[in-house]
PDB file of C-alpha atoms in Angstrom:
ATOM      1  CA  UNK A   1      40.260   1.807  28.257  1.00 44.00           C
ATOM      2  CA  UNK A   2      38.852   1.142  25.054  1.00 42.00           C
ATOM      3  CA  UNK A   3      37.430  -2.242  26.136  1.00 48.00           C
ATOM      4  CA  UNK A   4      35.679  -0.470  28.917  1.00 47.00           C
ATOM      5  CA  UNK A   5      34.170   2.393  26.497  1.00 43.00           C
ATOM      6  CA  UNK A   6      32.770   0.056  24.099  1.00 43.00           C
ATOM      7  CA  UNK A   7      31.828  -2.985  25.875  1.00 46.00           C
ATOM      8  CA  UNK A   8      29.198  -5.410  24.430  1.00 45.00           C
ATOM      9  CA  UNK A   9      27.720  -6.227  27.809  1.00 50.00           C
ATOM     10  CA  UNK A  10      24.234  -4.684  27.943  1.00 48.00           C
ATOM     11  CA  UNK A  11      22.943  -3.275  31.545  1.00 56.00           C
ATOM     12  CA  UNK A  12      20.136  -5.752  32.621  1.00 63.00           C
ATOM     13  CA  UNK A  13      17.711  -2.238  32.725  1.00 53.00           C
ATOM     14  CA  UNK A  14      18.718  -1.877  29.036  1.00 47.00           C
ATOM     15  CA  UNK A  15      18.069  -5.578  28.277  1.00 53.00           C
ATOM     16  CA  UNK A  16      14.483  -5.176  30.177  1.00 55.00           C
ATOM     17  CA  UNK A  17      13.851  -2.117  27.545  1.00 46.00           C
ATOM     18  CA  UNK A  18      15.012  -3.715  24.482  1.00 44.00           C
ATOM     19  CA  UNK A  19      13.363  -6.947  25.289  1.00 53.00           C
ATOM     20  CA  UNK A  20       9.216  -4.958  26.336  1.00 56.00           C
ATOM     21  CA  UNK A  21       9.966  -3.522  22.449  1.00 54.00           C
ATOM     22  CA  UNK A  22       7.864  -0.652  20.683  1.00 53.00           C
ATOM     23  CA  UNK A  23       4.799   1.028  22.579  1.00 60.00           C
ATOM     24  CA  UNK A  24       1.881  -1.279  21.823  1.00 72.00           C
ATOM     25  CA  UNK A  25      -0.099   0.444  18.855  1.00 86.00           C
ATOM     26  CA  UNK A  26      -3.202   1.482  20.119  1.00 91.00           C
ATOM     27  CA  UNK A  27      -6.221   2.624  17.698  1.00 94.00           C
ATOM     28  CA  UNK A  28      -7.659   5.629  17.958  1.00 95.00           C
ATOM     29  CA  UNK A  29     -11.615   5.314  19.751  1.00 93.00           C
ATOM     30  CA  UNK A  30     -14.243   5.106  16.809  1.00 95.00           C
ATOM     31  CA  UNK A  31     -11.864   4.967  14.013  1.00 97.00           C
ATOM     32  CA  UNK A  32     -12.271   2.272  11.958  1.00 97.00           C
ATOM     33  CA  UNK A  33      -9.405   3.142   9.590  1.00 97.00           C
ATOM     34  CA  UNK A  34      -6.171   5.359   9.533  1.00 98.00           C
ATOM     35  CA  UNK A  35      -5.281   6.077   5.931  1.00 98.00           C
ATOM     36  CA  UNK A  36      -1.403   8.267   5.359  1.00 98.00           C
ATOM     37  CA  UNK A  37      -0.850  10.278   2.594  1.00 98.00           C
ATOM     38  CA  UNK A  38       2.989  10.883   2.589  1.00 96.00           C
ATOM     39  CA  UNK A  39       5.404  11.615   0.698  1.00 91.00           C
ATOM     40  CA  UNK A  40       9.468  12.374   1.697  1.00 88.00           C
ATOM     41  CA  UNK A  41       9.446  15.247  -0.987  1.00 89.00           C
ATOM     42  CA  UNK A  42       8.161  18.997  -0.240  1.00 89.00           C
ATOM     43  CA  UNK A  43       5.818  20.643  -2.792  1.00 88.00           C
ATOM     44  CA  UNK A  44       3.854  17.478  -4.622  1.00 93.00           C
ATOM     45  CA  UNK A  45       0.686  18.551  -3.779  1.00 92.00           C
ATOM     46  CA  UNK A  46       0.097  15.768  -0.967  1.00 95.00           C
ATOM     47  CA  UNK A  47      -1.620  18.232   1.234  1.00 96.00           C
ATOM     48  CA  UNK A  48      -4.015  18.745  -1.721  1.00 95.00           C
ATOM     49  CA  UNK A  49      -4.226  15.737  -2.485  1.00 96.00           C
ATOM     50  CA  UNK A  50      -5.078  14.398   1.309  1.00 98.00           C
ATOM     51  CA  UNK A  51      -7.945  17.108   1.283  1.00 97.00           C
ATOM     52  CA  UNK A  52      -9.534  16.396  -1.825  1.00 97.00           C
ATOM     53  CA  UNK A  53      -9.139  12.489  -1.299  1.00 98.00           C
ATOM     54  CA  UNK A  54     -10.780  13.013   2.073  1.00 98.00           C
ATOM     55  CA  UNK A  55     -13.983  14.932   0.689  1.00 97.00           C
ATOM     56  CA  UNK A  56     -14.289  12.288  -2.077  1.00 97.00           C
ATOM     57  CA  UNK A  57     -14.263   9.234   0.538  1.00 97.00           C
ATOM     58  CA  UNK A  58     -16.482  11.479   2.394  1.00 96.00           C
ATOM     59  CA  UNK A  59     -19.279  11.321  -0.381  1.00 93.00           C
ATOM     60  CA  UNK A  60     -18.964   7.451  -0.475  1.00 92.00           C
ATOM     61  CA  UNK A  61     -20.157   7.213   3.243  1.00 84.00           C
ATOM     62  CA  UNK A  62     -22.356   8.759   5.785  1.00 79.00           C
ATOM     63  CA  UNK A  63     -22.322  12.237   6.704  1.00 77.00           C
ATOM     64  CA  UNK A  64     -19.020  13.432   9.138  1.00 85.00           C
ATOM     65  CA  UNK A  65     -17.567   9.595   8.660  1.00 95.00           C
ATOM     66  CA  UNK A  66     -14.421  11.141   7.360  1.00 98.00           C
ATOM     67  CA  UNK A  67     -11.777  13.112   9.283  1.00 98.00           C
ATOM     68  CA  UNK A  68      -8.224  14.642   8.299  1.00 98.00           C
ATOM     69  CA  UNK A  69      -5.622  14.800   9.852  1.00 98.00           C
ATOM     70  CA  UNK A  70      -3.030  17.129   9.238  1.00 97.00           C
ATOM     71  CA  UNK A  71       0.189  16.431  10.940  1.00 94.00           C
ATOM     72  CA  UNK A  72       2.808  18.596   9.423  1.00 91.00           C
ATOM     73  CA  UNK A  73       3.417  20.392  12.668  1.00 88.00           C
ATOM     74  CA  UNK A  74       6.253  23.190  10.659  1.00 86.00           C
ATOM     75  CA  UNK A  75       4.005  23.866   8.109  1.00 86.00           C
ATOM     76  CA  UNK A  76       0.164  23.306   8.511  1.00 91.00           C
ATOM     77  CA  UNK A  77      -1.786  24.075   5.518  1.00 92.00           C
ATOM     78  CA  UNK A  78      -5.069  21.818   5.760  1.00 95.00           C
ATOM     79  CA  UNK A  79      -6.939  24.674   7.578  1.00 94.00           C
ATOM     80  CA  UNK A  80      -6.270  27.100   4.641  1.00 94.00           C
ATOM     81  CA  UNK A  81      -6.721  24.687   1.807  1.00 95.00           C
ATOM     82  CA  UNK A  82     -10.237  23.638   4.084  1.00 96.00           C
ATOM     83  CA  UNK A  83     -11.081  26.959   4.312  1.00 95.00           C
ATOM     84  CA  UNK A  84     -11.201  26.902   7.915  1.00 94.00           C
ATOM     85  CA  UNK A  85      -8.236  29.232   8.485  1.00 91.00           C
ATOM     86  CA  UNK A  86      -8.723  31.360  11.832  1.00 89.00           C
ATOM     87  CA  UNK A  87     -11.255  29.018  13.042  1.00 92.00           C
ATOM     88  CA  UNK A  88     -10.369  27.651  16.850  1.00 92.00           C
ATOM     89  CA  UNK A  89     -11.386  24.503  17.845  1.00 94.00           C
ATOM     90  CA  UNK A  90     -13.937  23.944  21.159  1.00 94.00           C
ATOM     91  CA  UNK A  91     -13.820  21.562  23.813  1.00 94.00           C
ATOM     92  CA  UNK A  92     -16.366  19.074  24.920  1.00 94.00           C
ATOM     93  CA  UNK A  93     -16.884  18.172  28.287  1.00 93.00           C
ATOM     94  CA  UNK A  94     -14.785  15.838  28.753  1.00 92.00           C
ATOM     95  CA  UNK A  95     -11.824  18.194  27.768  1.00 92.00           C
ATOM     96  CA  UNK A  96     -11.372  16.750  24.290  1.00 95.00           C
ATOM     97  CA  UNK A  97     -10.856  19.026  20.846  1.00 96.00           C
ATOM     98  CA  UNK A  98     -13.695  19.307  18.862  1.00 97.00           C
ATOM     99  CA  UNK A  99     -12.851  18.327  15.359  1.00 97.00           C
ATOM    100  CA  UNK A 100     -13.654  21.439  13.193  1.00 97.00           C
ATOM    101  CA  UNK A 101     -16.195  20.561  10.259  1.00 96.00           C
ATOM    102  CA  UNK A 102     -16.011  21.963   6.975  1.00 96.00           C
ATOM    103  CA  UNK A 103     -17.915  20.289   3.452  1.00 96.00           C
ATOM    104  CA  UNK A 104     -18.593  17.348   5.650  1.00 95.00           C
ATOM    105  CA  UNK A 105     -15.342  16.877   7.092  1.00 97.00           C
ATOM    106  CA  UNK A 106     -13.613  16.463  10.809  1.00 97.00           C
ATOM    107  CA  UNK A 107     -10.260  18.056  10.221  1.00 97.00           C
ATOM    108  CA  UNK A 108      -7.456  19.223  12.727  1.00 97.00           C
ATOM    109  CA  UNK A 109      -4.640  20.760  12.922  1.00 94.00           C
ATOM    110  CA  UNK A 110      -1.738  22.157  14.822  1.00 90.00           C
ATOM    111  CA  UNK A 111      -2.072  25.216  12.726  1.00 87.00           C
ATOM    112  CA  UNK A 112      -5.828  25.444  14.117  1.00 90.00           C
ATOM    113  CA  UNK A 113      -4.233  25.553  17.918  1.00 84.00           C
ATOM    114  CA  UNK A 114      -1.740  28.598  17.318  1.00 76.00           C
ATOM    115  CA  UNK A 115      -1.591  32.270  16.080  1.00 70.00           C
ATOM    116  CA  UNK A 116      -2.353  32.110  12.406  1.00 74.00           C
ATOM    117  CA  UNK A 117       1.820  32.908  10.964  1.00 68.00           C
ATOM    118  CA  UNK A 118       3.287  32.353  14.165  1.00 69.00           C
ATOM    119  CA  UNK A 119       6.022  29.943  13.550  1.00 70.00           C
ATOM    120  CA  UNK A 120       6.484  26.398  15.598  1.00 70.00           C
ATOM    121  CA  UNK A 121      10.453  26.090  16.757  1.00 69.00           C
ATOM    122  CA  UNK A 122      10.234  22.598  18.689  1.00 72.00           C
ATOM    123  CA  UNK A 123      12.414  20.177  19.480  1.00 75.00           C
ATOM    124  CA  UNK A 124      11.711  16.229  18.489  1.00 74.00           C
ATOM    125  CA  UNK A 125       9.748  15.465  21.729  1.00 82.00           C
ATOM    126  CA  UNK A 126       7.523  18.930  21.923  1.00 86.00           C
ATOM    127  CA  UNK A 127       6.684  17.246  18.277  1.00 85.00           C
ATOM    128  CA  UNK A 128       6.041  14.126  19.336  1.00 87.00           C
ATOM    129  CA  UNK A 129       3.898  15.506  22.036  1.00 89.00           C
ATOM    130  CA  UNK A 130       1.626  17.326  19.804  1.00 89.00           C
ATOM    131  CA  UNK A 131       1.005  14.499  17.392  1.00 91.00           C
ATOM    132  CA  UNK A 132      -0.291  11.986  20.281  1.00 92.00           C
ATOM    133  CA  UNK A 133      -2.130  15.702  21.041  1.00 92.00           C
ATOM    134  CA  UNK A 134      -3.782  15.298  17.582  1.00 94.00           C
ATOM    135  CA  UNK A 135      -3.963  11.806  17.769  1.00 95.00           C
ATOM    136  CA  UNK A 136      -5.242  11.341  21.392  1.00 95.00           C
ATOM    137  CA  UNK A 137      -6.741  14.411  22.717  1.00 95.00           C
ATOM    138  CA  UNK A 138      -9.339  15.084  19.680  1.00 97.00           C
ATOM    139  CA  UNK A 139     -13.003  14.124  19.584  1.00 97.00           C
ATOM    140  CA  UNK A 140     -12.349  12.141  16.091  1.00 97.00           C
ATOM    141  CA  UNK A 141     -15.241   9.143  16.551  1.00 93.00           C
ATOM    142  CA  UNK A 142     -17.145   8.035  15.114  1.00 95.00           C
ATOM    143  CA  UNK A 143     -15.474   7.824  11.564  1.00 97.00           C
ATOM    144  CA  UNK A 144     -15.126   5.132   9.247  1.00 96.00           C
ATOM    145  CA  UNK A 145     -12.075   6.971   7.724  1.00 98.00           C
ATOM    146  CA  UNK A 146      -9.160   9.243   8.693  1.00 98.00           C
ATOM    147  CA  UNK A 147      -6.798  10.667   6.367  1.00 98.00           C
ATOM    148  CA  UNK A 148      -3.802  11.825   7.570  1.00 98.00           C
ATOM    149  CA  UNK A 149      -1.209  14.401   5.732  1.00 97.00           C
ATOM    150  CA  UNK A 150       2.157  14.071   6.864  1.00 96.00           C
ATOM    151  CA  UNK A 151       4.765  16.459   6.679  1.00 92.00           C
ATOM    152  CA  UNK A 152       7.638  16.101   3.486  1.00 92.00           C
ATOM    153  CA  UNK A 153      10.788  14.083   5.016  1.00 88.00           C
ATOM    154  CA  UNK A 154      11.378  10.622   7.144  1.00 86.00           C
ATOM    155  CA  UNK A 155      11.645  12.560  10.504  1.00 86.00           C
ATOM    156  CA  UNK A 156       9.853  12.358  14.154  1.00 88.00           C
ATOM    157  CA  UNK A 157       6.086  12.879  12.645  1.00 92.00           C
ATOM    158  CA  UNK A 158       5.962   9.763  11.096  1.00 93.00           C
ATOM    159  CA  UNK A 159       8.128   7.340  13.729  1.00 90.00           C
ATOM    160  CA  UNK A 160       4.926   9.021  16.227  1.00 91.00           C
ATOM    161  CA  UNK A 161       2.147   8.079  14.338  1.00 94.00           C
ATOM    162  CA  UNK A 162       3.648   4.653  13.102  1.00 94.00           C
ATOM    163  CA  UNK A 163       4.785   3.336  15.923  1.00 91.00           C
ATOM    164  CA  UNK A 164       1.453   4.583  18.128  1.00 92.00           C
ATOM    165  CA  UNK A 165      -1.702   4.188  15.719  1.00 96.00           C
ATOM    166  CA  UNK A 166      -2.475   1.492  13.406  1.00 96.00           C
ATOM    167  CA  UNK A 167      -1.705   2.470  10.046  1.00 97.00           C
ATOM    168  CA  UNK A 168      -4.024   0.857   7.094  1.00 97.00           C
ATOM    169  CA  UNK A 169      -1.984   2.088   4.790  1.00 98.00           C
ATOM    170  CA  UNK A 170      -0.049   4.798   2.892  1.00 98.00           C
ATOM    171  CA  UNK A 171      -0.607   6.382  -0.291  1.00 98.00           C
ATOM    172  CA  UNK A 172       2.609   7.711  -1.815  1.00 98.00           C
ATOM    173  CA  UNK A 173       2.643  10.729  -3.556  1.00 97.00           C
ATOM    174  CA  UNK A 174       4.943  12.164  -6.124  1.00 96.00           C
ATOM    175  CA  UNK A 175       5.364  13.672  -9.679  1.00 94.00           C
ATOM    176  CA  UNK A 176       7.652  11.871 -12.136  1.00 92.00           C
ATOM    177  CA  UNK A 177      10.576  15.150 -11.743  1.00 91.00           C
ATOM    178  CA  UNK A 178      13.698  12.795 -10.916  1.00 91.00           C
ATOM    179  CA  UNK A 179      14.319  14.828  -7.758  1.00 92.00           C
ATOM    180  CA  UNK A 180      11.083  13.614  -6.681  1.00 93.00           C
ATOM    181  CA  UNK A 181      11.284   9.786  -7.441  1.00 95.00           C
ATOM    182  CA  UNK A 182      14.527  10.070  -5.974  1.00 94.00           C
ATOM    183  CA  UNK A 183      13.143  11.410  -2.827  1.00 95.00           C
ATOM    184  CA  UNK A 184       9.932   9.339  -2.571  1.00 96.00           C
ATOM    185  CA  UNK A 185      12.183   5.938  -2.843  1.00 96.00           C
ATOM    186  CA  UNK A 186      13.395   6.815   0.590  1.00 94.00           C
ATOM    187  CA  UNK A 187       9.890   7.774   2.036  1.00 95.00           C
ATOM    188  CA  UNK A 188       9.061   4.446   0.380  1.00 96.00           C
ATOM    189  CA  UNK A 189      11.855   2.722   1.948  1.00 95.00           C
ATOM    190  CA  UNK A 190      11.120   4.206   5.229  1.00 94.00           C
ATOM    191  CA  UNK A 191       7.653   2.614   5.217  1.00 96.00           C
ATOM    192  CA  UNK A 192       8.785  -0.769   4.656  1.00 96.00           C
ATOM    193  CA  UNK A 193      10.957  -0.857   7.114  1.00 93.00           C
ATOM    194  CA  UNK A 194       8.339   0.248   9.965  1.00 93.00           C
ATOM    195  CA  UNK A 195       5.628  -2.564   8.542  1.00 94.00           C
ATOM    196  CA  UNK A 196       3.605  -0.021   6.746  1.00 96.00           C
ATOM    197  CA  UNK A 197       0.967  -1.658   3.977  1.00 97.00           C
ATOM    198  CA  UNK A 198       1.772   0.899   0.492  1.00 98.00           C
ATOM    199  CA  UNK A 199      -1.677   1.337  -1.289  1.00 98.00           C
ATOM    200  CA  UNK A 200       0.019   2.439  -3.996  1.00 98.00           C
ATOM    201  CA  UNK A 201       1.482   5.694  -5.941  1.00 98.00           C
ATOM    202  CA  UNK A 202      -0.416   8.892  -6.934  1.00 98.00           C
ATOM    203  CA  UNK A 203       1.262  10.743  -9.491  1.00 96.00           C
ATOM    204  CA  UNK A 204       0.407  14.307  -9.270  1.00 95.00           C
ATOM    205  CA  UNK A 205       1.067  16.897 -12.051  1.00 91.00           C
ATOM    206  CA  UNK A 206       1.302  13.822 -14.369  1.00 90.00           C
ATOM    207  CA  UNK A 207       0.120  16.322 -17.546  1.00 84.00           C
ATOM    208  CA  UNK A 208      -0.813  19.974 -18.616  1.00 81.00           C
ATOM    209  CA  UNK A 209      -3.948  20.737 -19.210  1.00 80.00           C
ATOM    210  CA  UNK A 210      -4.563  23.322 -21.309  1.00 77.00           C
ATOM    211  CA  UNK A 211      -7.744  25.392 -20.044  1.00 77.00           C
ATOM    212  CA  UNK A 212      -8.155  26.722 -23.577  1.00 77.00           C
ATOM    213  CA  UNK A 213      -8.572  23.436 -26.156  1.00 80.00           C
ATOM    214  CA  UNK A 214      -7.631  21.055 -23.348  1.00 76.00           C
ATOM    215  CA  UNK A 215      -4.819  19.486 -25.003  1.00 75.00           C
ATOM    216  CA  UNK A 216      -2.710  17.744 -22.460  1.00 78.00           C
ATOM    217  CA  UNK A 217       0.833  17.582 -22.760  1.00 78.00           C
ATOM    218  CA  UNK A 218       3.316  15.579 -20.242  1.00 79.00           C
ATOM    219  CA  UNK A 219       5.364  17.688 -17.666  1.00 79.00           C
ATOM    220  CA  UNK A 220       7.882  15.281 -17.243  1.00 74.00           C
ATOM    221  CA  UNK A 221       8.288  13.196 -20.289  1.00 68.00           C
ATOM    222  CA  UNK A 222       8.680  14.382 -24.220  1.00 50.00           C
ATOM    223  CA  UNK A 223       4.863  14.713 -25.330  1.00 51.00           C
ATOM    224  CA  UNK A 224       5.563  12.105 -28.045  1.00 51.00           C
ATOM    225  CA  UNK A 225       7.353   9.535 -25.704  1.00 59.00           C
ATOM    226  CA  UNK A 226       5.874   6.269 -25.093  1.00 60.00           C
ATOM    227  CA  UNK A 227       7.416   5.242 -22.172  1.00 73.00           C
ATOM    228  CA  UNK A 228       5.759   4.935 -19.262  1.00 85.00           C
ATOM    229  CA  UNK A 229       5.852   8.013 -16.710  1.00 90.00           C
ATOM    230  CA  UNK A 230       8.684   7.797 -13.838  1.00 91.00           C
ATOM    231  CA  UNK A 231       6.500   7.728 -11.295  1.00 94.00           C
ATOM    232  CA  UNK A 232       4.278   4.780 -13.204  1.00 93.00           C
ATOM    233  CA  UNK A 233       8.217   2.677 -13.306  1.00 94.00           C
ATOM    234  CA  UNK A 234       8.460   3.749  -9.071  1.00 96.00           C
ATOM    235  CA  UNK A 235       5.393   1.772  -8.710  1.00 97.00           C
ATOM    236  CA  UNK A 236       6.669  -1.173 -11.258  1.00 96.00           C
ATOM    237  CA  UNK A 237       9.928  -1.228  -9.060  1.00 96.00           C
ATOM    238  CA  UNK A 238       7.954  -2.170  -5.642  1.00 97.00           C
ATOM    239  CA  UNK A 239       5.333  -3.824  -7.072  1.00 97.00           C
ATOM    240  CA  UNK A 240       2.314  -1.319  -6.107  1.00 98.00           C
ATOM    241  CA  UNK A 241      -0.063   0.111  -8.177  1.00 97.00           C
ATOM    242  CA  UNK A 242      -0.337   3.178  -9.651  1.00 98.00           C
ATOM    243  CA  UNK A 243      -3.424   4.505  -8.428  1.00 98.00           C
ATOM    244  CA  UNK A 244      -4.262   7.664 -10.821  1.00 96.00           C
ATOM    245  CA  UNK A 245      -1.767   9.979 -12.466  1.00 95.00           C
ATOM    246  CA  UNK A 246      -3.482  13.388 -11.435  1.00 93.00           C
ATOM    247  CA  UNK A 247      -2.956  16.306 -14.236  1.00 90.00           C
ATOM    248  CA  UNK A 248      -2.583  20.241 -13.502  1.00 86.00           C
ATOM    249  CA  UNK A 249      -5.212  22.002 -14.520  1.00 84.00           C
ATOM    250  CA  UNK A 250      -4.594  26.114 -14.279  1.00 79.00           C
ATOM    251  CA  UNK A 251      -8.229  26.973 -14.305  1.00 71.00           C
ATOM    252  CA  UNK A 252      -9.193  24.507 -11.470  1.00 72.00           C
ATOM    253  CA  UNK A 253      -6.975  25.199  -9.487  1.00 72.00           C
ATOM    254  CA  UNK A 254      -7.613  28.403  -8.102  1.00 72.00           C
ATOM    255  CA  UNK A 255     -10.233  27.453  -5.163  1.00 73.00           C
ATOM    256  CA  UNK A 256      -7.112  26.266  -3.058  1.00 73.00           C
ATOM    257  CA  UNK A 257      -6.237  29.663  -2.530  1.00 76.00           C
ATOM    258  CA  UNK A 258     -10.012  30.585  -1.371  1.00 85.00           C
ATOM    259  CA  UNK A 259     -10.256  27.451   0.605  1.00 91.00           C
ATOM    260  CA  UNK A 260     -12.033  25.514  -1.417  1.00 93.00           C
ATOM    261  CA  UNK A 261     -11.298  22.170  -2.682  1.00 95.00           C
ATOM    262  CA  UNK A 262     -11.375  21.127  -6.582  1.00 94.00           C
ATOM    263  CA  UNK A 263     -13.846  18.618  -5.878  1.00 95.00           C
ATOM    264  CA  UNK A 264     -16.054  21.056  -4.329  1.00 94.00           C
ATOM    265  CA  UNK A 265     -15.301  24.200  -6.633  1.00 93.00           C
ATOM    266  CA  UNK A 266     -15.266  22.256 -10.301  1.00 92.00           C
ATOM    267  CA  UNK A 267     -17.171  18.565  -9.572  1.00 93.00           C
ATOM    268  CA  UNK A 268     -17.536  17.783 -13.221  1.00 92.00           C
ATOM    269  CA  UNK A 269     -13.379  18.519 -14.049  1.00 90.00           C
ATOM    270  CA  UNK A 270     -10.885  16.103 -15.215  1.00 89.00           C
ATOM    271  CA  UNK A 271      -9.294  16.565 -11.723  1.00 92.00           C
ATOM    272  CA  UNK A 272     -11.987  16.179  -9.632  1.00 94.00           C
ATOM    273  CA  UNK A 273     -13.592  12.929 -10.931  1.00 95.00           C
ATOM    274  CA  UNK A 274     -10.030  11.700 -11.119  1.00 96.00           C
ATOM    275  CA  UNK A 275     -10.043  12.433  -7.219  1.00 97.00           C
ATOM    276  CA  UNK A 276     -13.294  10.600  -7.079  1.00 97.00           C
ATOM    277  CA  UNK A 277     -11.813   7.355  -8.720  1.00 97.00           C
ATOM    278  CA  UNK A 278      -9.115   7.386  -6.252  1.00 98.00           C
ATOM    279  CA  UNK A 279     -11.578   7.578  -3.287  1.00 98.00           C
ATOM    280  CA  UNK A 280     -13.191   4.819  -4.903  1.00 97.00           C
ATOM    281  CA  UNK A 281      -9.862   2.615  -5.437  1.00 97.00           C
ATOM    282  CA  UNK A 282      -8.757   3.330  -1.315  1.00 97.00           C
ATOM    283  CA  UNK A 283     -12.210   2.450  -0.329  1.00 96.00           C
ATOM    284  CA  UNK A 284     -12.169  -1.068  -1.850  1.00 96.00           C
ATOM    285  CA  UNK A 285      -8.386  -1.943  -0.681  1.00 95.00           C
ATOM    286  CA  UNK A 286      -9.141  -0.747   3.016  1.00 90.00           C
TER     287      UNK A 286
END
């Protein structure tokens, strides 16, 4: 009985399947390049990072030749941090979403689609269904760019966009906390398996900056330690660079909460020009 159960005979319709593969990866019309921002740990700052990286790459091109992306279908939070919240998207005439446009930006979102605090309960393939939505069904082109902020985790997000888009690359995001390398590894880990180029690691909250003397102290290390920071040794261990180490600065950081992005609300900052360095560094490797 056993035999039977777990036979190694595969059904000639199974061995058709296995044998046409993955969907073929199909790019999206007038995008040039898909750029990830990911990271398998919750509350980095990706999302922040992924809006403020996208407005910096935006100043290095054309007008509107940037778009984001964001893909976290659970918890959306590109249309606050755009300040875009409440906005709905149009249609053209050919029945595709108008990208909204905000400080020169094409950004979309599931959270732009629904009742602003209305949660999303779905199942993996009502998921799936609204990324290739996002992916598919919005007027994105033409851009030379699109960032795209994925949701914390190695779940059903990123097998959809991976295995149906053409991925440039991924920049990794993560602070230098231990529960965070620990996490990022596996995001890391994930993205090697599925063939996806690593651009390298941003290390956010790297230091304090303090808004009075603007002393900077380490968050994660002793202030007098030499070593190098844990999320600099991440990118020594797979041989990726370390892109910028990104500090937390009290007194920039309050546009998020109005919808405004440090790069737009304090240009001349420590944060922002490090943001601007990074859109520099992506630009060159893409």
């Amino acid at each position: 009985m056993f035999r039977r159960v777990f036979s190694t005979v595969i059904p000639e319709h199974a061995r058709k399947v296995i044998h046409k593969g993955l969907p073929k990866k199909l790019a999206i019309t007038g995008v040039d390049n898909i750029v990830m921002v990911s990271s398998a740990k919750g509350g980095v700052g990706k999302s922040t990072i992924a809006v403020n990286l996208a407005i910096a790459l935006s100043r290095l091109k054309a007008p509107n030749q940037v778009g984001l992306l964001d893909s976290d279908v659970f918890g959306p939070s590109v249309p606050e941090l755009m300040g875009v919240s409440g906005i709905q998207p149009n249609a053209n005439d050919r029945k595709q979403i108008i990208p909204i446009q905000n400080y020169g930006i094409k950004c979309m979102s599931i959270g732009s689609l629904i009742k602003k605090d209305s949660a999303v309960v779905w199942r993996g393939l009502m998921v799936m269904r609204a990324v290739q939505t996002l992916l598919r069904q919005v007027a994105w082109g033409p851009l030379n760019t699109l960032v795209v902020d994925t949701p914390p985790g190695t779940g059903d997000v990123h097998l959809s966009l991976i295995q149906n888009v053409p991925i440039r690359g991924s920049v990794v995001v993560t602070t230098s906390h231990p529960l965070s390398l620990s996490d990022t590894r596996r995001g890391i880990e994930m993205l090697l398996k599925l063939n996806v180029p690593l651009l390298g690691v941003v290390e956010n909250m790297a230091k304090f900056v303090c808004p009075s003397c603007k002393f900077t102290t380490p968050l994660w290390c002793a202030a007098d330690s030499t070593e190098e920071s844990g999320a600099a040794k991440l990118a020594d261990q797979y041989e990726i660079p370390l892109l910028c180490q990104i500090p937390f600065e009290p007194n920039v950081s309050d546009g998020k909460e109005k919808g405004i992005p440090v790069v737009i609300s304090h240009p001349t900052s420590f944060t922002a020009t490090t943001f601007v360095e990074l859109a520099c560094q992506i630009d060159n490797l893409l």
